[in-house]
Coordinates of C-alpha atoms and ligand atoms in Angstrom, one line a residue:
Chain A
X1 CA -52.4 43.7 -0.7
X2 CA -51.0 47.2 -2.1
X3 CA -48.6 47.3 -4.8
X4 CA -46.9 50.4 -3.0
X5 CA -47.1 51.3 0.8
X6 CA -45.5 53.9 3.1
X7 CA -45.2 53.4 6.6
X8 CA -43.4 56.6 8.4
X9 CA -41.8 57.5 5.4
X10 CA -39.5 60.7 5.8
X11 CA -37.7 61.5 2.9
X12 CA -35.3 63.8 1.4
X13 CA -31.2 64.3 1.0
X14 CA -28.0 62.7 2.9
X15 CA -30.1 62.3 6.2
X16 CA -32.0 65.6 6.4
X17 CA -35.9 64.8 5.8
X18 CA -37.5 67.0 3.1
X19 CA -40.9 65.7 4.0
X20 CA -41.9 63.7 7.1
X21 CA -44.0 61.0 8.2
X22 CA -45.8 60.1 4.8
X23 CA -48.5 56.7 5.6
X24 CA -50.1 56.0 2.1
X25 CA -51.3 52.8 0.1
X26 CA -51.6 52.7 -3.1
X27 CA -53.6 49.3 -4.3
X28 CA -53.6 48.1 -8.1
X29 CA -55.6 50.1 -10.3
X30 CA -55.6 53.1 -7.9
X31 CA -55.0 56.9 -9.1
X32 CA -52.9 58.8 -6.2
X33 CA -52.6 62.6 -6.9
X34 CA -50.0 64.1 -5.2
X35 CA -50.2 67.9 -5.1
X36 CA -48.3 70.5 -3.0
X37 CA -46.1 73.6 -3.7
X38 CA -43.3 74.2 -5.5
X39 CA -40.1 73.0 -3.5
X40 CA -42.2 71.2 -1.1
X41 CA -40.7 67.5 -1.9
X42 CA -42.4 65.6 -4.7
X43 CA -40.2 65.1 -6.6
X44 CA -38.3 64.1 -3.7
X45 CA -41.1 61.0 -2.6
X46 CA -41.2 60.2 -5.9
X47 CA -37.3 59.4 -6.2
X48 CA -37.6 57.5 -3.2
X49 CA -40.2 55.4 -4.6
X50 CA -38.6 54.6 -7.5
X51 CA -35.9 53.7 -5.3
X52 CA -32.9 56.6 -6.4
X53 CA -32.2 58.0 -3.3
X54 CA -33.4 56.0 0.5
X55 CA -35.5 57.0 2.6
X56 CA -34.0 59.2 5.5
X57 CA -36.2 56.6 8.1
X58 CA -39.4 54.4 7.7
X59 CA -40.0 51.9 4.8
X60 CA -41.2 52.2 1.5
X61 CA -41.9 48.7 0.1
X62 CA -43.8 47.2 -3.0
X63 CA -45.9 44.2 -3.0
X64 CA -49.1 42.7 -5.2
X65 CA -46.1 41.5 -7.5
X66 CA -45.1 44.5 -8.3
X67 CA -41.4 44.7 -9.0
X68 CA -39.8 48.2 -9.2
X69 CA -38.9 48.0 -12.4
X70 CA -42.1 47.3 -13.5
X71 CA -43.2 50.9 -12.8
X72 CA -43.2 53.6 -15.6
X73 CA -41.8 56.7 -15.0
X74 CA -42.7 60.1 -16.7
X75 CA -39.6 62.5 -15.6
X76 CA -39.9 66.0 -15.9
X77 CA -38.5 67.4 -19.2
X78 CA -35.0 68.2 -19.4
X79 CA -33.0 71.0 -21.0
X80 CA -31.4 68.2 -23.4
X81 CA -34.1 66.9 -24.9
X82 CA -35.5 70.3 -26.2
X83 CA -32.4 70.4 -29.1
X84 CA -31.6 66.5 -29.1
X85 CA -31.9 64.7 -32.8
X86 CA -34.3 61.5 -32.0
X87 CA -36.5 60.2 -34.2
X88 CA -40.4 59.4 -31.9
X89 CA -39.8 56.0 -32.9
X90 CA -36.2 55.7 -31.4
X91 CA -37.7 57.3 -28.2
X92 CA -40.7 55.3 -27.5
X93 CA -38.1 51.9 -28.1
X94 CA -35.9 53.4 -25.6
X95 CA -38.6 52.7 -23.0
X96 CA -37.6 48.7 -23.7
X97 CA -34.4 49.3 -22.3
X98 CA -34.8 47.2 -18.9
X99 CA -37.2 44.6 -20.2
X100 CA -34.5 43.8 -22.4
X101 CA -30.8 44.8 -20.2
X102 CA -29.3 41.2 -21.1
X103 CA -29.5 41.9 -24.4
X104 CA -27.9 44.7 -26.7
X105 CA -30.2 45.2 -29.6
X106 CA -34.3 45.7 -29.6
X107 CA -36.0 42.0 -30.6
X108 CA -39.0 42.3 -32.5
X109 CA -40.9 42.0 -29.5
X110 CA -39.7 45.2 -28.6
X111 CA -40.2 46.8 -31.6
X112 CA -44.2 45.2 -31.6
X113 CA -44.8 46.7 -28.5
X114 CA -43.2 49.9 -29.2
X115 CA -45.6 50.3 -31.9
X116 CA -48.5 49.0 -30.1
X117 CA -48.3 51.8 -27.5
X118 CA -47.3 54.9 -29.8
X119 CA -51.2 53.6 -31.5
X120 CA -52.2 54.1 -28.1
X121 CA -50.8 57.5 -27.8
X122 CA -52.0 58.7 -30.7
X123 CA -48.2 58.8 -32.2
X124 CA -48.0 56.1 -34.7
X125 CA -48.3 58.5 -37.5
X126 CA -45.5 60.5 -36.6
X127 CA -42.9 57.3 -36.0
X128 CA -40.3 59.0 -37.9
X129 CA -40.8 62.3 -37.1
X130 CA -38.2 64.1 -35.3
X131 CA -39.1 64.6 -31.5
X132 CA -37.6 68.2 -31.5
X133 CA -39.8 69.3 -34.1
X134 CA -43.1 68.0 -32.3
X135 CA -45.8 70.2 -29.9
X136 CA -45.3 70.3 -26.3
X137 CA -48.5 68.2 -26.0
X138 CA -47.0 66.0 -28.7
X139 CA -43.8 65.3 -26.7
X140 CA -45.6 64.5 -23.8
X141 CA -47.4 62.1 -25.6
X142 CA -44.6 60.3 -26.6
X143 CA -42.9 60.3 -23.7
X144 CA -46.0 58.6 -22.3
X145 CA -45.7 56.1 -24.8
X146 CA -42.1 55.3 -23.7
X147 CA -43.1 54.9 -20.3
X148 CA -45.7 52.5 -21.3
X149 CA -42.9 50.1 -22.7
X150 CA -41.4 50.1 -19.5
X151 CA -44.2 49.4 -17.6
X152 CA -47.4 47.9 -17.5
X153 CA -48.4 47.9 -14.3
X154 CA -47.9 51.8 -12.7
X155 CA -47.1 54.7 -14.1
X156 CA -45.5 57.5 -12.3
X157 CA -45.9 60.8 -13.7
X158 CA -43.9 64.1 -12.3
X159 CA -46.1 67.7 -13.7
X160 CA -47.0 66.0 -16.8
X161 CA -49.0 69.2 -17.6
X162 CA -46.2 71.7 -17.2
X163 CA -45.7 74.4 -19.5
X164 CA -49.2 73.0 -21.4
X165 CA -51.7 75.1 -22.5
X166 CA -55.1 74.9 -21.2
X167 CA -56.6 72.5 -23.7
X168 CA -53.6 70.1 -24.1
X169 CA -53.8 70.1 -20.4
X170 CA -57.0 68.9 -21.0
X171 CA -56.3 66.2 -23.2
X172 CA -53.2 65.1 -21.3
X173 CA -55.8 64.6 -18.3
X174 CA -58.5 62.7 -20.7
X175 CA -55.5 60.3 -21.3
X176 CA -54.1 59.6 -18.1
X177 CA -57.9 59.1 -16.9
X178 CA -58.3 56.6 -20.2
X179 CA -55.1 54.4 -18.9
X180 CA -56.0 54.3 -15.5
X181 CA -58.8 53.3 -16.8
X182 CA -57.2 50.5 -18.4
X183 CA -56.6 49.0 -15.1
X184 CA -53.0 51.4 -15.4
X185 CA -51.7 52.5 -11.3
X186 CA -51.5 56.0 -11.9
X187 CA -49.0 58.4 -9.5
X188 CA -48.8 62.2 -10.5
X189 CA -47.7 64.8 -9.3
X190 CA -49.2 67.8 -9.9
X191 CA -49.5 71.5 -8.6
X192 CA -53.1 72.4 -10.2
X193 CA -55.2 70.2 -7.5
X194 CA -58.6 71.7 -8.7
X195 CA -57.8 69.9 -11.9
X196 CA -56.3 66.6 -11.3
X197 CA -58.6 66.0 -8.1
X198 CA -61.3 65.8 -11.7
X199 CA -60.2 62.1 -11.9
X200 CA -58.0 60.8 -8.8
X201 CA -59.0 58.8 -6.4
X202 CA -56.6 59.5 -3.9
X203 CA -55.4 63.1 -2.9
X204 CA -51.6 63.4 -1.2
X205 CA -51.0 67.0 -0.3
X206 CA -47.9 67.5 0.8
X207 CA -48.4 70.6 2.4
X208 CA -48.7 72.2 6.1
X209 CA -50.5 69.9 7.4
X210 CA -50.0 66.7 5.4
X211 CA -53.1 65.1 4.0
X212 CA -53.8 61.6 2.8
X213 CA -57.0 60.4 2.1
X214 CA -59.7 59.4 -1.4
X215 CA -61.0 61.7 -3.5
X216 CA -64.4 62.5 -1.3
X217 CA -62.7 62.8 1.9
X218 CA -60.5 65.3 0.2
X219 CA -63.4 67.4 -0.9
X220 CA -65.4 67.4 2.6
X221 CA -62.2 68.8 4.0
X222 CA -60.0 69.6 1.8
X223 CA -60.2 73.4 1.1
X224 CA -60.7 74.3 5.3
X225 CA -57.0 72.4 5.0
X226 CA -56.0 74.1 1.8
X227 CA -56.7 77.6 3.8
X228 CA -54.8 76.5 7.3
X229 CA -52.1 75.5 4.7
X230 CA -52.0 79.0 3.3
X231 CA -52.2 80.6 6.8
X232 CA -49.1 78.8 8.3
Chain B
X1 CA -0.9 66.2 -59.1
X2 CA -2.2 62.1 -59.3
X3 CA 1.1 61.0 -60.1
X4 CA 2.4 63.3 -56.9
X5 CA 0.3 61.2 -54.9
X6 CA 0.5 58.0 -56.0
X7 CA 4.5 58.8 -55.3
X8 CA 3.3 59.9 -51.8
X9 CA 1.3 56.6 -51.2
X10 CA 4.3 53.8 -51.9
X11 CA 5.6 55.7 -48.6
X12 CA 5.0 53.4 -45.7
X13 CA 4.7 56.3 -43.4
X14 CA 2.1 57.6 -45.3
X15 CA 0.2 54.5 -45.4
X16 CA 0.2 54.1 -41.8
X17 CA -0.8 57.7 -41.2
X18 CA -4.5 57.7 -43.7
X19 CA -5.1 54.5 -42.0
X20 CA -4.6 55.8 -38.7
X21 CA -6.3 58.8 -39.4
X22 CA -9.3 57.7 -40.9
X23 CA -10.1 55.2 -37.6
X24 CA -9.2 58.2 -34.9
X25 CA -11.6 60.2 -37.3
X26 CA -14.5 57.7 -37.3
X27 CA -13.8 57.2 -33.4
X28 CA -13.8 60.4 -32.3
X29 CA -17.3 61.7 -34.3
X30 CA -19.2 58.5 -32.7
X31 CA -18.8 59.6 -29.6
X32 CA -19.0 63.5 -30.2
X33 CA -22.9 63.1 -30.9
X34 CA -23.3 62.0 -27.1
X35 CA -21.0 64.7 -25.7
X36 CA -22.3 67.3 -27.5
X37 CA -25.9 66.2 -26.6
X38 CA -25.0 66.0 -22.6
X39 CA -22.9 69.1 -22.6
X40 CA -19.9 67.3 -22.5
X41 CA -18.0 68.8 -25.0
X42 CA -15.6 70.6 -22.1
X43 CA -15.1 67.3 -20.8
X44 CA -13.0 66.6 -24.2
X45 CA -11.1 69.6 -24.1
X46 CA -10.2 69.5 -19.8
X47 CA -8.7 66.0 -20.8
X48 CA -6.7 66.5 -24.0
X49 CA -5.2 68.9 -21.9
X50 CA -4.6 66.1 -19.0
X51 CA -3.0 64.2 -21.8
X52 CA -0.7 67.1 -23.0
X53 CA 0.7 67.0 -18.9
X54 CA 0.7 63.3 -19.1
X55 CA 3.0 63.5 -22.2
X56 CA 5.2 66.1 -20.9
X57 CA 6.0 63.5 -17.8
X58 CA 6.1 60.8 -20.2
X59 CA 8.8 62.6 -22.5
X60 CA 10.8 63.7 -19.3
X61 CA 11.1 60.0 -17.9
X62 CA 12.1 59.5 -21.4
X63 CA 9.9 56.5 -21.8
X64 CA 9.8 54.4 -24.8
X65 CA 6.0 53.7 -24.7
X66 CA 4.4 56.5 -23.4
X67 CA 1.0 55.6 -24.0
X68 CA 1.5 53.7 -20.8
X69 CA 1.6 56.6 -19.0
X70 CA -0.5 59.0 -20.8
X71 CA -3.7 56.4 -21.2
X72 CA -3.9 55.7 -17.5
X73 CA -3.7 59.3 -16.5
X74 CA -6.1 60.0 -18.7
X75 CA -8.6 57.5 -18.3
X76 CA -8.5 58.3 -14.3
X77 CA -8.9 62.3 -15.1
X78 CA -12.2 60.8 -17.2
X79 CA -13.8 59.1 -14.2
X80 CA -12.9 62.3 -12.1
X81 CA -14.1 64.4 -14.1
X82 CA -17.4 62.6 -14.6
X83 CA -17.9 62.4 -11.2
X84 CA -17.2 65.7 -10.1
X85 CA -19.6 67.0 -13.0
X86 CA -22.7 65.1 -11.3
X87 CA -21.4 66.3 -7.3
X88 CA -23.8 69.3 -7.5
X89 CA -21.5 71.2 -4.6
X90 CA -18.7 71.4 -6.6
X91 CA -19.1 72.9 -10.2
X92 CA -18.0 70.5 -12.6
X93 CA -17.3 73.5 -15.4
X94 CA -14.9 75.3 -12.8
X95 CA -13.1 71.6 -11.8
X96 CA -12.7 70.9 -15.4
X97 CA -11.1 74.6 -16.2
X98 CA -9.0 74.4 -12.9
X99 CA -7.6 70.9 -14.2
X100 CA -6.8 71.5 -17.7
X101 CA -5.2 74.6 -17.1
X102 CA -2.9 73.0 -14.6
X103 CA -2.2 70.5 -16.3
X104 CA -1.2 72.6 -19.1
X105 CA 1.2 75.0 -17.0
X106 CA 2.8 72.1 -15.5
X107 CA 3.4 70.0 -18.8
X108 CA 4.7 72.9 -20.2
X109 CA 7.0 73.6 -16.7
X110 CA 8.2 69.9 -16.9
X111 CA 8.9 70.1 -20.4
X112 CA 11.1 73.3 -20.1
X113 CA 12.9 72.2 -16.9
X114 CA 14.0 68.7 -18.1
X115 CA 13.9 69.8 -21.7
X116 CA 16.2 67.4 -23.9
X117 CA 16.1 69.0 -27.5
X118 CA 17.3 72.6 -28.0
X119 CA 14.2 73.0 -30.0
X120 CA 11.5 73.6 -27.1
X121 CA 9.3 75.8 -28.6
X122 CA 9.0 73.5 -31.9
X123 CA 8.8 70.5 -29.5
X124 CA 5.4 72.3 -28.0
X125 CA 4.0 73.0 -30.6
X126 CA 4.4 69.8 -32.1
X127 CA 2.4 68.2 -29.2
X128 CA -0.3 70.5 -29.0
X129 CA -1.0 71.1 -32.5
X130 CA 0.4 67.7 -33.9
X131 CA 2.0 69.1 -36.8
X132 CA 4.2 66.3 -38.2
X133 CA 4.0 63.4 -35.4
X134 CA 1.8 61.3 -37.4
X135 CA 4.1 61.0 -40.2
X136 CA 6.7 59.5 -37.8
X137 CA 4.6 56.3 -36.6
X138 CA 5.9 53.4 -36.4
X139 CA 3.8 50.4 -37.1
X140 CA 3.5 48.9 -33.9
X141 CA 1.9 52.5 -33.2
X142 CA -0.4 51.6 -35.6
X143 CA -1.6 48.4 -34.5
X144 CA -2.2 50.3 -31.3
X145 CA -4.1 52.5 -32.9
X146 CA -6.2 50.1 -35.1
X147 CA -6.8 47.7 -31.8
X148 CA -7.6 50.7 -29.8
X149 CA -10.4 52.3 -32.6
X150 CA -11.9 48.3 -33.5
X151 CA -12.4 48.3 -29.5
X152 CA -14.3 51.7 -29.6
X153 CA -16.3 50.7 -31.9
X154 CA -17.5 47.3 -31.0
X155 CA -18.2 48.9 -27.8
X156 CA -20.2 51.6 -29.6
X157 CA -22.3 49.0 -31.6
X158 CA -22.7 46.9 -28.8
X159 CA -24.1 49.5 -26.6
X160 CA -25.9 51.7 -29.5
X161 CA -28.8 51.4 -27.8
X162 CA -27.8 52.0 -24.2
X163 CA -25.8 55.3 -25.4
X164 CA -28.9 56.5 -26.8
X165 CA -31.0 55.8 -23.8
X166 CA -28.6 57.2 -21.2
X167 CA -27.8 60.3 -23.3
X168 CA -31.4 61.3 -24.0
X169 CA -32.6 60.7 -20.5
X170 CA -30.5 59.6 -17.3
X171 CA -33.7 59.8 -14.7
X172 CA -35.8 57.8 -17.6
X173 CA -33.4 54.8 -17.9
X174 CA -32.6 54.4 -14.3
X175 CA -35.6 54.3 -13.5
X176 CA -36.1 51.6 -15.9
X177 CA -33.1 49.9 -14.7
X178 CA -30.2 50.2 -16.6
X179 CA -27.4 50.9 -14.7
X180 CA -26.5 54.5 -15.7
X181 CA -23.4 54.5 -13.9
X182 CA -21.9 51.9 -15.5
X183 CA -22.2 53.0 -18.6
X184 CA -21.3 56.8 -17.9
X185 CA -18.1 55.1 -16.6
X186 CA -17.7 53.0 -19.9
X187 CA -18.7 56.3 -21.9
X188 CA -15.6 58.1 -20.0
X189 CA -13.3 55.9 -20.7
X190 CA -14.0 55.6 -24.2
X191 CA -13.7 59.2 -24.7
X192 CA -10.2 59.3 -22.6
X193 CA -9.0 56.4 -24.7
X194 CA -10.1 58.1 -28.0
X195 CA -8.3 61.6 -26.8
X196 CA -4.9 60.0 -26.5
X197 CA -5.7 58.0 -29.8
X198 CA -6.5 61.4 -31.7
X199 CA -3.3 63.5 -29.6
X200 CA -1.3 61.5 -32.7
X201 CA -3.5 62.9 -35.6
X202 CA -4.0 66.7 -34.3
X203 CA -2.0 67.7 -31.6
X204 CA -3.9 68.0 -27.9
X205 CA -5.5 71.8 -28.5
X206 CA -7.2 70.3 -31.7
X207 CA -8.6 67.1 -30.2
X208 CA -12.2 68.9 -29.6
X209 CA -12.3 70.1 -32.8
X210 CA -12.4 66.5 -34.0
X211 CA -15.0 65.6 -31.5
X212 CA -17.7 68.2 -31.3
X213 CA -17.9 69.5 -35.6
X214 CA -19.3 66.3 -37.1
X215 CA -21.9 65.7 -34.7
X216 CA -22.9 69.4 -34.5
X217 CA -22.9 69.4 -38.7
X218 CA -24.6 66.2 -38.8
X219 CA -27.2 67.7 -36.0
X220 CA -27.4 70.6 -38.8
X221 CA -29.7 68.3 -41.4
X222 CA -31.0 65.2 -39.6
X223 CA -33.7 64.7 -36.9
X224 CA -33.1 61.0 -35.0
X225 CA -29.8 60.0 -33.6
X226 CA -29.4 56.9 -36.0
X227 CA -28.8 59.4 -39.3
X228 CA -27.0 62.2 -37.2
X229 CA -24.7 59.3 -35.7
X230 CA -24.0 57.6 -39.2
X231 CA -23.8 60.9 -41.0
X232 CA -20.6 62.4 -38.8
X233 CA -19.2 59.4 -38.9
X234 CA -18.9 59.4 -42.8
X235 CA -18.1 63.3 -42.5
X236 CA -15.6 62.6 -40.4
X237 CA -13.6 59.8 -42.1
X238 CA -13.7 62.1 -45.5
X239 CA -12.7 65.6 -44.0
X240 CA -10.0 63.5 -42.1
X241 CA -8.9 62.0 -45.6
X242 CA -9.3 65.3 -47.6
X243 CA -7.4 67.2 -44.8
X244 CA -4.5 64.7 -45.0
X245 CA -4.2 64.6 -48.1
X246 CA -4.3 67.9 -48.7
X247 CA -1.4 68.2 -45.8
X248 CA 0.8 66.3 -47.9
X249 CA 0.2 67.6 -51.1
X250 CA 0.5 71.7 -50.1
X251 CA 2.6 70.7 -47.2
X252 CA 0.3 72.2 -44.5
X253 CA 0.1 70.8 -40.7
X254 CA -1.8 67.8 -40.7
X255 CA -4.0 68.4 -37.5
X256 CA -5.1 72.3 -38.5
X257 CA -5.7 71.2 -41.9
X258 CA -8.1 68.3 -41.2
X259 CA -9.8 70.9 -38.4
X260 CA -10.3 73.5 -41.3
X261 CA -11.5 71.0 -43.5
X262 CA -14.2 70.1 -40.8
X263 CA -14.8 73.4 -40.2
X264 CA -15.5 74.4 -43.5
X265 CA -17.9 71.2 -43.7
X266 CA -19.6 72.6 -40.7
X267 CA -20.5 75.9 -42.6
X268 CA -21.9 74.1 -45.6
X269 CA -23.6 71.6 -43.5
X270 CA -25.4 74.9 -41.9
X271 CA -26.2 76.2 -44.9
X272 CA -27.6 73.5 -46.4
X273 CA -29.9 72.6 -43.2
X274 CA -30.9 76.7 -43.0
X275 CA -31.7 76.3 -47.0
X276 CA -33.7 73.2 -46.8
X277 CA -35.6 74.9 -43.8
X278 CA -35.4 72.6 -41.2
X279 CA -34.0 68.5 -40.5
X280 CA -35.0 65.8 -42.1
Ligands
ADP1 N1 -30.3 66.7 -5.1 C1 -30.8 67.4 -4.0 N2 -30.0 67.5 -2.9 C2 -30.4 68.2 -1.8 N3 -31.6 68.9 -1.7 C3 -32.4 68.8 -2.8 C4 -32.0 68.1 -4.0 N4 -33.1 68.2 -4.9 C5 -34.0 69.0 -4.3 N5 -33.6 69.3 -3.0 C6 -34.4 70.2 -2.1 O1 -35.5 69.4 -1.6 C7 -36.7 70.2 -1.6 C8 -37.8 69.5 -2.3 O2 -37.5 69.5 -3.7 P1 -38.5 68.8 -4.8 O3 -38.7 67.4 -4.3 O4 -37.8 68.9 -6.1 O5 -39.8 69.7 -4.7 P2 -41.1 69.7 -5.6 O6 -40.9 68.6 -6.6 O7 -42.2 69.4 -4.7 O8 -41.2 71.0 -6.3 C9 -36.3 71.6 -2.1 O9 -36.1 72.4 -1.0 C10 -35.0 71.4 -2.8 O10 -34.2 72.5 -2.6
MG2 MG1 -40.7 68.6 -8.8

């Protein structure tokens, strides 16, 4: 069974569907790239997955186990956090916030895996640093790493790359790849399909028309679709 | 000048107003960190404002406890105001300017119609820039105040690590499932509670001052919320205490004294973070 699956899905704001008719699975360890322009409603599916704002109609359910708190979630950046005073390490705990919502301060369990998945980042050595001061690839790295103590099971991930330079892009890519690897659900969206079709498995393109389907069937077809897209 | 002091001390009166101030002072620059950081600060000033109208009704139904009208009133405008900031159709900067301005105007209309002192103008003034009221508390005013500020900040301690979480990133922790509602709400009322606290100690037009300059000094020369949070907390309690004293001794208004104290503090706390070349 799938941890996540669409059936009709139409989404979007108090009743009026930004995107319509959406039929998707996504099964454990899968990679689903969702790619489409700018204001077409991706951020908007992926609200309604993680369960924000309902679906205008059809059903969007979880299964395999998979409780919807259990999924990570990579927002994009807000204006606040460029200026805001937080130390990486304080960050990445925040990320234990719902495992531990009965309780008001972090246990060392917390703490453990806090630091267990800044290693994994690549962050541990800049624990104390101050998350202001950091790269843009830096901050996305540890913004990752928060995700990852929310979640173990799927990660959602809205324009990770955004405002990245070329390489960093690159390596942001490399370690998304690495966690799906991992046996890590991976969701992104993403506007740069050539890149992120590199390692998905499963291409969304929310787009004129709408196209589901794994990584190959996306490639036989997916730039005549790419071009009707561009024509309508 | 010691011996002046020490005279000033065996007052009652003055006892009651270090304490008080020093607890509205730690209060208030708790909370200022996570209004500054959301872009709340405006959200202090519309209500301290809400509170000055709430007063002005208070005085003219010539209550003898008007915090039992001024908290509620306030607390409410909190919510409101929350939630009319996060209704994207209506702008929650123009709601908040529309209702502390009227409820400035109409404090100050209520206070002239049904005014009961021939000293108006003194009688505003007082109230929005606190200039001797805290010198006239009466202890059960005090107890108020010290059960009020011990409630703010068990509920800070408590919920350090939820305030952090929802201030850095709203999306983040709903999404892990913390109910970011609730605790905007609880984050509201705590600011509304802590307005009305600190009307005593500088007057209603002052109130944001007291807020917003520790965190934003403190913001100056550290880089995680833990040091900024602790360090305005501690620069808050002494340029409270240094501005009061200082009142007392040169005979200066309490609530523009302790501001200019904090201002100055702000300065050198700049200075010190542009000399240093960066946070630590
Ligand atoms: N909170 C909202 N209320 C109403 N409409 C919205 C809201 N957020 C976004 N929209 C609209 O929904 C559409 C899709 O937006 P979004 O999902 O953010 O696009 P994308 O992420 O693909 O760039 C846009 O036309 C946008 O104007
Ligand atoms: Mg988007």
């Amino acid at each position: 069974m799938a941890q996540l699956i669409a059936k009709d899905l139409c989404v979007g704001y108090e009743g009026r569907a930004v995107l319509r008719n959406l039929n998707f699975e996504i099964s454990a360890g899968d990679y689903l790239c969702i790619a489409g322009e700018n204001g077409s409603g991706k951020s908007t599916l992926m609200k309604t997955i993680l369960g924000f704002i309902p679906p205008v109609s059809g059903t969007i359910m979880t299964g395999d186990g998979l409780q919807r708190n259990e999924i990570g979630y990579l927002p994009q950046q807000t204006l606040i956090q460029k200026d805001f005073p937080a130390s990486v390490e304080e960050i990445v705990l925040s990320g234990r916030q719902g495992n531990s919502s009965s309780r008001f301060f972090y246990s060392r369990e917390d703490r453990q895996i806090a630091s267990k998945n800044m290693e994994r980042m690549g962050v541990r050595n800049l624990a104390r640093s101050c998350y202001r001061l950091l790269s843009g690839g830096q901050q996305q790295r540890v913004l990752l790493a928060r995700a990852l103590c929310a979640a173990e099971k799927m990660l959602l991930l809205d324009e990770p790359v955004a405002g990245l330079d070329p390489k960093v892009t690159e390596e942001m890519y490399a370690l998304v790849a690495g966690l799906n690897r991992e046996g890590m659900t991976i969701v992104m969206i993403s506007h740069d399909l050539d890149m992120a079709v590199h390692d998905a498995k499963h291409i969304l393109y929310v787009g004129k028309p709408v196209f589901y389907g794994s990584r190959q069937e996306y490639l036989k077809c997916g730039l005549s679709l790419k071009k009707a897209g561009d024509s309508v | 000048m010691t011996a002046r002091l020490l005279m000033y001390l065996g007052y009652p009166f003055v006892r009651y107003a270090l304490i008080v101030g020093v607890l509205i002072a730690l209060c208030s620059s708790l909370l200022g960190v996570t209004l500054v950081l959301r872009r709340f600060s405006y959200i202090g000033d519309g209500l301290s404002h809400v509170a000055f109208g709430a007063l002005a009704i208070a005085s003219v139904m010539n209550l003898t406890n008007r915090m039992l009208v001024i908290l509620p009133v306030t607390v409410i405008s909190a919510v409101l105001l929350l939630r009319t900031g996060q209704n994207t159709k209506v702008k929650g900067d123009a709601a908040i300017a529309m209702i502390s301005v009227g409820a400035l105007a109409f404090g100050y209309l209520l206070m002239n119609l049904f005014a009961t002192s021939s000293n108006l103008a003194g009688d505003v003034c007082t109230t929005l820039f606190g200039s001797t009221s805290i010198l006239t508390l009466t202890s059960a005013d005090v107890w108020i105040c010290i059960a009020m500020s011990i409630a703010v900040l068990l509920i800070f301690v408590l919920f350090y690590n939820k305030i952090f979480a929802v201030t850095f990133d709203e999306t983040f922790s709903k999404a892990a499932g913390v109910r970011v509602e609730r605790y905007n709400l609880l984050i509201a009322v705590v600011i509304a509670v802590i307005i009305v606290l600190a009307m005593n100690l500088v007057g209603s037009l002052l109130i944001s001052a007291l807020i917003i300059f520790p965190a934003l000094s403190a913001m100056r020369l550290f880089g995680n919320f833990k040091s900024v949070t602790v360090f305005s907390a501690v620069l808050s309690v002494i340029c409270a205490l240094s501005g009061m004293l200082i009142s007392i001794l040169a005979g200066t208004p309490v609530g523009s004294t302790i501001v200019a104290v904090d201002v100055l503090a702000f300065v050198l706390c700049s200075a010190a973070g542009r000399m240093r070349g960066g946070v630590l």
